[in-house]
PDB file of C-alpha atoms and ligand atoms in Angstrom:
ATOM      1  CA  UNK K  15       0.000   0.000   0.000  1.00  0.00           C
ATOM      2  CA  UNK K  16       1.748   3.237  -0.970  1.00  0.00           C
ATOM      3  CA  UNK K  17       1.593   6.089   1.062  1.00  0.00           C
ATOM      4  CA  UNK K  18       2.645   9.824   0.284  1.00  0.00           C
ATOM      5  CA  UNK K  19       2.675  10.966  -3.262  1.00  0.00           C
ATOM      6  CA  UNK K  20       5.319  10.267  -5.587  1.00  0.00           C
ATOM      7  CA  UNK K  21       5.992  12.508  -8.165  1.00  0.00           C
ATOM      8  CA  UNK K  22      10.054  13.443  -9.163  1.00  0.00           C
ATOM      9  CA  UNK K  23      13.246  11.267  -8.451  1.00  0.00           C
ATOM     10  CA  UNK K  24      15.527  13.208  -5.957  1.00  0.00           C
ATOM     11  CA  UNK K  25      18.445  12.239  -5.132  1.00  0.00           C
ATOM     12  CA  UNK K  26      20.352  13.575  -1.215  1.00  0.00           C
ATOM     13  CA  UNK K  27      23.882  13.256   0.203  1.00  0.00           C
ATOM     14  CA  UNK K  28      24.094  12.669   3.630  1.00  0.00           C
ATOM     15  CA  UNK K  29      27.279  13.027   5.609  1.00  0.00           C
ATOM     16  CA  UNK K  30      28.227  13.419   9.435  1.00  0.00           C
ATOM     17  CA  UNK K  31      31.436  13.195  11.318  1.00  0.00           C
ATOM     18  CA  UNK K  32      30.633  14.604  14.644  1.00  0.00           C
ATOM     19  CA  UNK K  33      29.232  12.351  17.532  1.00  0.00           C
ATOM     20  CA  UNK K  34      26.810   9.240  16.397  1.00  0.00           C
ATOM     21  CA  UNK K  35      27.377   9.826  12.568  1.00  0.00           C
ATOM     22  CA  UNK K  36      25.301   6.545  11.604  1.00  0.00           C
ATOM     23  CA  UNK K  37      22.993   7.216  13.951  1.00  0.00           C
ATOM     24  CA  UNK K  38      22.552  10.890  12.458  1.00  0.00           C
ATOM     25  CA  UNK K  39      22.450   9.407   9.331  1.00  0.00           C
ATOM     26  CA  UNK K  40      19.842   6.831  10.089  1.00  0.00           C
ATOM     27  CA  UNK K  41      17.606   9.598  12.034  1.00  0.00           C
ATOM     28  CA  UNK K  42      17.726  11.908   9.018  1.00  0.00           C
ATOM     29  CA  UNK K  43      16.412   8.889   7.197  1.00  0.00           C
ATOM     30  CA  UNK K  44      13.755   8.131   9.556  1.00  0.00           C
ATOM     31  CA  UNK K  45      12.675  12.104   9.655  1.00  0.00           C
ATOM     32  CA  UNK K  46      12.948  11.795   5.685  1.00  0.00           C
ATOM     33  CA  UNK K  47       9.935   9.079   5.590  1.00  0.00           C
ATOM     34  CA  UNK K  48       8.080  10.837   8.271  1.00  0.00           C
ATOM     35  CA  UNK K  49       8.054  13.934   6.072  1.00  0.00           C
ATOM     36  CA  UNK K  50       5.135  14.769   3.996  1.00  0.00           C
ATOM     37  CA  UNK K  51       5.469  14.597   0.222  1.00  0.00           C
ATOM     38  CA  UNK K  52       8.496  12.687   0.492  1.00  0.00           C
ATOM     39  CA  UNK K  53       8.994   8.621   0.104  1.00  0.00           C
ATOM     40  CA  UNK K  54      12.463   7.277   0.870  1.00  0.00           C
ATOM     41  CA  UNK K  55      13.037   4.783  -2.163  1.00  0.00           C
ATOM     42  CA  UNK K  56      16.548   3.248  -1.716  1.00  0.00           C
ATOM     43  CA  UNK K  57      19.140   3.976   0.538  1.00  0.00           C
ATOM     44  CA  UNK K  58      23.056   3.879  -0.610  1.00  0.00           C
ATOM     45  CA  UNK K  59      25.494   1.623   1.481  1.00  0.00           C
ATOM     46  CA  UNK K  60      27.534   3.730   4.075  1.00  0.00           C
ATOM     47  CA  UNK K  61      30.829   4.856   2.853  1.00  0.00           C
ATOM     48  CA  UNK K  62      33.456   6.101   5.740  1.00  0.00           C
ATOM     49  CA  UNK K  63      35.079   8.678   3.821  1.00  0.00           C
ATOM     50  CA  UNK K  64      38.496  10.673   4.211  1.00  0.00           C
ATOM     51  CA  UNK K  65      37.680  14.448   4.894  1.00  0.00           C
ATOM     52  CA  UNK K  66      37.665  16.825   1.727  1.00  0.00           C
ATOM     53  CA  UNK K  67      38.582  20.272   2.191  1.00  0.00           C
ATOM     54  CA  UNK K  68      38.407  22.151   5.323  1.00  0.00           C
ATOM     55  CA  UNK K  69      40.965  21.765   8.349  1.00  0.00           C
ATOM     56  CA  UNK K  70      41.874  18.494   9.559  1.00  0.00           C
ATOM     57  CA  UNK K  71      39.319  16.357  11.137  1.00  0.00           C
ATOM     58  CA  UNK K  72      37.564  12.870  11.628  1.00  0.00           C
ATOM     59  CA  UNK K  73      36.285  10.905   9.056  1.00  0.00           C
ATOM     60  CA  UNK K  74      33.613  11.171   7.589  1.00  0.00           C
ATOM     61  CA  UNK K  75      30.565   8.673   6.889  1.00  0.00           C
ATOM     62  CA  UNK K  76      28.603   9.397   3.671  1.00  0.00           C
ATOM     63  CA  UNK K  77      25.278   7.951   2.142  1.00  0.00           C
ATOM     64  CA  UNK K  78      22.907   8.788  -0.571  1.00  0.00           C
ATOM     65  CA  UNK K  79      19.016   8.839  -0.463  1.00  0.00           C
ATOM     66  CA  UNK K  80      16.969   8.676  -3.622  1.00  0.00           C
ATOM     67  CA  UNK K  81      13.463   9.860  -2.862  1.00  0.00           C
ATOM     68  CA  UNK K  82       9.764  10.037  -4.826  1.00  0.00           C
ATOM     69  CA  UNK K  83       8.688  13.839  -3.818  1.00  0.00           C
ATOM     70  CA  UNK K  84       6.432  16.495  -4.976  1.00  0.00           C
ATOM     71  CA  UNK K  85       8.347  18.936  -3.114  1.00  0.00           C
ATOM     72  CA  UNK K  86      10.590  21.383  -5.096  1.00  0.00           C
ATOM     73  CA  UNK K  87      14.205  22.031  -4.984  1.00  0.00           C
ATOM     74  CA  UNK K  88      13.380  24.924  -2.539  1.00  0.00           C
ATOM     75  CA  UNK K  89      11.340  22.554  -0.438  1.00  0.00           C
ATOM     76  CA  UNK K  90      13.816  19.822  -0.224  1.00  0.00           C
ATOM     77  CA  UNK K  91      16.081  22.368   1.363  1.00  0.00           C
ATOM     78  CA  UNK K  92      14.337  23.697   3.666  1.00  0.00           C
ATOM     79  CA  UNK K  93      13.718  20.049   4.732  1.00  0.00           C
ATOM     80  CA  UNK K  94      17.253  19.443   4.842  1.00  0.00           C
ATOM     81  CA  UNK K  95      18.030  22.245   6.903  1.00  0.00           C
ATOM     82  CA  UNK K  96      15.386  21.595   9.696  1.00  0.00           C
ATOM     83  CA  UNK K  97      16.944  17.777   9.538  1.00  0.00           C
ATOM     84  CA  UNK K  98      20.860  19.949  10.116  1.00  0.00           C
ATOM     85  CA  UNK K  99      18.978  21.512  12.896  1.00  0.00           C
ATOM     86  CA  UNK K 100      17.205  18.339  14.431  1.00  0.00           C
ATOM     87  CA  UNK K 101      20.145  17.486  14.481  1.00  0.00           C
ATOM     88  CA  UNK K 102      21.795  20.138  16.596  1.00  0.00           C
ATOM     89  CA  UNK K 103      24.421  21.396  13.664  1.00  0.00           C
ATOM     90  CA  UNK K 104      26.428  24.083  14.857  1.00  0.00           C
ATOM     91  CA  UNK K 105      28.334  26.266  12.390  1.00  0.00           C
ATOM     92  CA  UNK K 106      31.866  27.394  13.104  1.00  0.00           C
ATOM     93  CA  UNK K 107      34.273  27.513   9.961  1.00  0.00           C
ATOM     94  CA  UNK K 108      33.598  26.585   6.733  1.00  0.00           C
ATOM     95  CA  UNK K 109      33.786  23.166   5.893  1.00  0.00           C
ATOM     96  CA  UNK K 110      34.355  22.059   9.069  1.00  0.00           C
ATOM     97  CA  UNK K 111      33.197  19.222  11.314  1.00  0.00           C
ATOM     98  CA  UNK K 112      29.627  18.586  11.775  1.00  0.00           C
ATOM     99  CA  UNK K 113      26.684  16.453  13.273  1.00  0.00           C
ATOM    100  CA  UNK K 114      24.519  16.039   9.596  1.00  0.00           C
ATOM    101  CA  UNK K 115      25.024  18.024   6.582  1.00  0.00           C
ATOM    102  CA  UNK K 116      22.118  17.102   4.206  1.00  0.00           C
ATOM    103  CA  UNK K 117      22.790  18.138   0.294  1.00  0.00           C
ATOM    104  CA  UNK K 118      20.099  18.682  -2.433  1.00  0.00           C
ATOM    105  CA  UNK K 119      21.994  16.319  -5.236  1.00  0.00           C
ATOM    106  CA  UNK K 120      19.635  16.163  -7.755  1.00  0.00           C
ATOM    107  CA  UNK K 121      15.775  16.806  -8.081  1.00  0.00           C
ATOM    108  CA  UNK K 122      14.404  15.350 -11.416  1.00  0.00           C
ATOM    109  CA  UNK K 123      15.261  17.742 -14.527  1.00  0.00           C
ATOM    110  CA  UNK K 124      15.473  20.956 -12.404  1.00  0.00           C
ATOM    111  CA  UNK K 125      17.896  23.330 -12.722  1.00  0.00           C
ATOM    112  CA  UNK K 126      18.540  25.963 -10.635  1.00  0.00           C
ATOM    113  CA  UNK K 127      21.245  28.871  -9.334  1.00  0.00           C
ATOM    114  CA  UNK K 128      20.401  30.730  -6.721  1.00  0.00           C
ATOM    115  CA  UNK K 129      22.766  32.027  -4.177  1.00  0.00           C
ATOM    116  CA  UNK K 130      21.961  29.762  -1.718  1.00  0.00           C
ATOM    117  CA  UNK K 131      20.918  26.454  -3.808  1.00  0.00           C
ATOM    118  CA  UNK K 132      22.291  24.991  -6.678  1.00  0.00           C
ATOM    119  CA  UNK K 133      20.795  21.863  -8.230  1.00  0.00           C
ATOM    120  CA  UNK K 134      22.382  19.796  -9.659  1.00  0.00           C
ATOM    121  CA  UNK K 135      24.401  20.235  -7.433  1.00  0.00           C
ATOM    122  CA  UNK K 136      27.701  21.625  -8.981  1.00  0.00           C
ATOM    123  CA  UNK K 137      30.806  19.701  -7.354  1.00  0.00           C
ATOM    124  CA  UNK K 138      29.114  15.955  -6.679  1.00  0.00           C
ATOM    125  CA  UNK K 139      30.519  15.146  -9.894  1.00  0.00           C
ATOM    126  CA  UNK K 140      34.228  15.308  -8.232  1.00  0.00           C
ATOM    127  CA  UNK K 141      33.249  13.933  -5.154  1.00  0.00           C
ATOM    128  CA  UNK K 142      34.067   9.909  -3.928  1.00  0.00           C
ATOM    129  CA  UNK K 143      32.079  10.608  -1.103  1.00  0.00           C
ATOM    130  CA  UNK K 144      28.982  11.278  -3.414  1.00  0.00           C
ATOM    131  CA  UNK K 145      29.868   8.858  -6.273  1.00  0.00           C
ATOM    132  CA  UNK K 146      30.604   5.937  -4.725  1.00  0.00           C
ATOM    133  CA  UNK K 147      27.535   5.813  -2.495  1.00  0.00           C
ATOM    134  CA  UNK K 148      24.934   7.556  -5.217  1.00  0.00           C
ATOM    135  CA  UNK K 149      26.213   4.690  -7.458  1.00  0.00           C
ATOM    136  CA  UNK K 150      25.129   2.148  -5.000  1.00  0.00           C
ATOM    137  CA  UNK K 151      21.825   2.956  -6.242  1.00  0.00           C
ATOM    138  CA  UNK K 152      21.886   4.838  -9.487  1.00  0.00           C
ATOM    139  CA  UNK K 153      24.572   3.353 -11.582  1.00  0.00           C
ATOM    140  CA  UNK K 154      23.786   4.483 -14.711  1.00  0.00           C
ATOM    141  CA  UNK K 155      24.429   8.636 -13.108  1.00  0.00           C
ATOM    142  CA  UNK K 156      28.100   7.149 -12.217  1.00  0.00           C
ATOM    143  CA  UNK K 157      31.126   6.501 -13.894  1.00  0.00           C
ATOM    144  CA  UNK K 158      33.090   4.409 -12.105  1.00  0.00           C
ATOM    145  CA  UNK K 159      36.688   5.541 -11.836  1.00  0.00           C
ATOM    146  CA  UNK K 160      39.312   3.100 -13.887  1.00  0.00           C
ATOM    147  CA  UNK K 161      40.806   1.556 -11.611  1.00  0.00           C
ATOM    148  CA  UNK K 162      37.651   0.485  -9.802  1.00  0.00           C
ATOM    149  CA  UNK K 163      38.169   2.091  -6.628  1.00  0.00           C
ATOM    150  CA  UNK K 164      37.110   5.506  -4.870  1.00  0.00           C
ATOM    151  CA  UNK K 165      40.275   6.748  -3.097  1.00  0.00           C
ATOM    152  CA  UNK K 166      39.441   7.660   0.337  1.00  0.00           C
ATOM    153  CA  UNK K 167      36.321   5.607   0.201  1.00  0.00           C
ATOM    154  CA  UNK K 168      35.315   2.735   2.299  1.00  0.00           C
ATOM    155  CA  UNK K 169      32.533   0.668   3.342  1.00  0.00           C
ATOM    156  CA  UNK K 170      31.517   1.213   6.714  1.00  0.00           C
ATOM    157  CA  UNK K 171      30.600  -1.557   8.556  1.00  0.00           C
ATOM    158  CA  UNK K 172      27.015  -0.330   9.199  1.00  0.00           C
ATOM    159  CA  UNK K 173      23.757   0.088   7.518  1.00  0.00           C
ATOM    160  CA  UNK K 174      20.722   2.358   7.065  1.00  0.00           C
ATOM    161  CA  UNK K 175      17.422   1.087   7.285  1.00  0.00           C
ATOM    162  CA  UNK K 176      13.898   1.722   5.762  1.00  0.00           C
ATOM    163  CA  UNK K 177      11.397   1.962   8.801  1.00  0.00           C
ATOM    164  CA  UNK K 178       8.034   0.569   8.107  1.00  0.00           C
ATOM    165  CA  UNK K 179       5.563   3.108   6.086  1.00  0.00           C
ATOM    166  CA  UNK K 180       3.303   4.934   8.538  1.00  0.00           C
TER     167      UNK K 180
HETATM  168  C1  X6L T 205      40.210  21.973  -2.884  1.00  0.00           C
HETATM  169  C2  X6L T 205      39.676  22.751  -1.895  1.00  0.00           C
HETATM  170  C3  X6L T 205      39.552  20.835  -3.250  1.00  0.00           C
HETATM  171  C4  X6L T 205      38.469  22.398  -1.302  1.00  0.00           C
HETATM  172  C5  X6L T 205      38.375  20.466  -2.654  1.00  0.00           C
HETATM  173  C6  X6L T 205      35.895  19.733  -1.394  1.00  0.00           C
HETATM  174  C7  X6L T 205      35.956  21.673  -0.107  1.00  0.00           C
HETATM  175  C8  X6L T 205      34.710  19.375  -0.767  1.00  0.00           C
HETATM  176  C9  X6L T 205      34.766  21.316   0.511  1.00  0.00           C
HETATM  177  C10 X6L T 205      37.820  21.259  -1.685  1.00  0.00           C
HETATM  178  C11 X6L T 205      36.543  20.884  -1.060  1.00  0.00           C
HETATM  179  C12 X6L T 205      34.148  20.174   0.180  1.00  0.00           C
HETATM  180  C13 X6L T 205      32.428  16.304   3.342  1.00  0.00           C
HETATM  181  C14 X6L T 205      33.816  16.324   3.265  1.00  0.00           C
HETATM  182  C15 X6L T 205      33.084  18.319   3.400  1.00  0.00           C
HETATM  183  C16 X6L T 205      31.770  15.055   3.319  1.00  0.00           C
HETATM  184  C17 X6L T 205      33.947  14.035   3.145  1.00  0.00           C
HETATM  185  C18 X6L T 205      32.859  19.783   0.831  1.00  0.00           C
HETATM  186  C19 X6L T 205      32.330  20.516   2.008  1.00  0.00           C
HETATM  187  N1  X6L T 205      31.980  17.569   3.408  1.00  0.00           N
HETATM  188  N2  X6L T 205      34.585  15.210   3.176  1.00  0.00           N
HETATM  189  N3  X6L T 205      34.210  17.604   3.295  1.00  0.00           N
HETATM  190  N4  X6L T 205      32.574  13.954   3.222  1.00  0.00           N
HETATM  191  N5  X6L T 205      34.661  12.917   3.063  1.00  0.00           N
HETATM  192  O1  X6L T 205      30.547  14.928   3.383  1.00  0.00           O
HETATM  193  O2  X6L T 205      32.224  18.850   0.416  1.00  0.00           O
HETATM  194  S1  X6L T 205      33.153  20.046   3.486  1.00  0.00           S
HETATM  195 MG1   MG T 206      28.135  18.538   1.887  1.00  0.00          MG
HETATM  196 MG1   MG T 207      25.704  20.955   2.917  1.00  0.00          MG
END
């Protein structure tokens, strides 16, 4: 029996490497099915990832949602922020540690550049941390890099989960 409306593929990025990152990870997914307008339709393997950019810190772990949603680009962020928030993200310096960072990847055809979202988004492309996990479940978006491996990328010995429809 399906439940919320399905409408465009989306695709998130999910990443934490501050306290409990797969339980921050599983959480957002949990808060993801719980949310209106959104169905959760396959959920990447975890990836523990090497930090990108930034000053040095822990690793990271990394997943990638692909929803059905009739909410917008515009929506889908302002869902992903209130999961950041949930989950008590506190900004210091760019690109630095944190709890849950939630990116919009891709939402159907749109395309959009605004100052504050930009969809597709414009650097997954370069990204193991993205690639490897959004391949898990879309491999025809990915090229897989020649020599078969994502450097810096790693399964994690844990899972996410789909919780029972509501
Ligand atoms: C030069 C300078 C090359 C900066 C790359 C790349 C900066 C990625 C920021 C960069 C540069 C980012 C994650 C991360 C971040 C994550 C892993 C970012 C934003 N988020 N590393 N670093 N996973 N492994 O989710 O993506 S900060
Ligand atoms: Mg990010
Ligand atoms: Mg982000």
């Amino acid at each position: 029996m399906s439940t919320q409306p399905v409408g465009t593929r989306a695709y998130l990025g999910l990443g934490a490497n501050l306290g409990d990152r797969a339980g921050a990870l599983q959480r957002a997914v949990n808060s993801l099915m719980a949310a209106p307008g959104v169905e959760v339709v396959a959920l990447s393997g975890v990836y523990v990832t090497e930090p990108v950019g930034g000053p040095e810190q822990r690793e990271f772990f990394n997943a990638v949602v692909a929803l059905e949603t009739d909410l917008t680009a515009r929506e889908l962020l302002e869902l992903a922020q209130r999961l950041e928030s949930d989950a008590r993200r506190i900004r210091h310096e760019r690109w630095g540690p944190r709890t849950l960072d939630v990116d919009i990847l891709l939402v159907g055809d749109t395309r959009l550049d605004e100052p504050d979202l930009v969809v597709p988004h414009p650097r997954m492309w370069e990204r193991g941390f993205v690639l490897a996990p959004l391949a898990d479940i879309a491999p025809e978006l990915v090229h897989e890099p020649a020599s078969g491996v994502w450097r810096g990328v790693r399964r994690a010995d844990v899972s996410l989960v789909l919780p029972e429809h509501r």
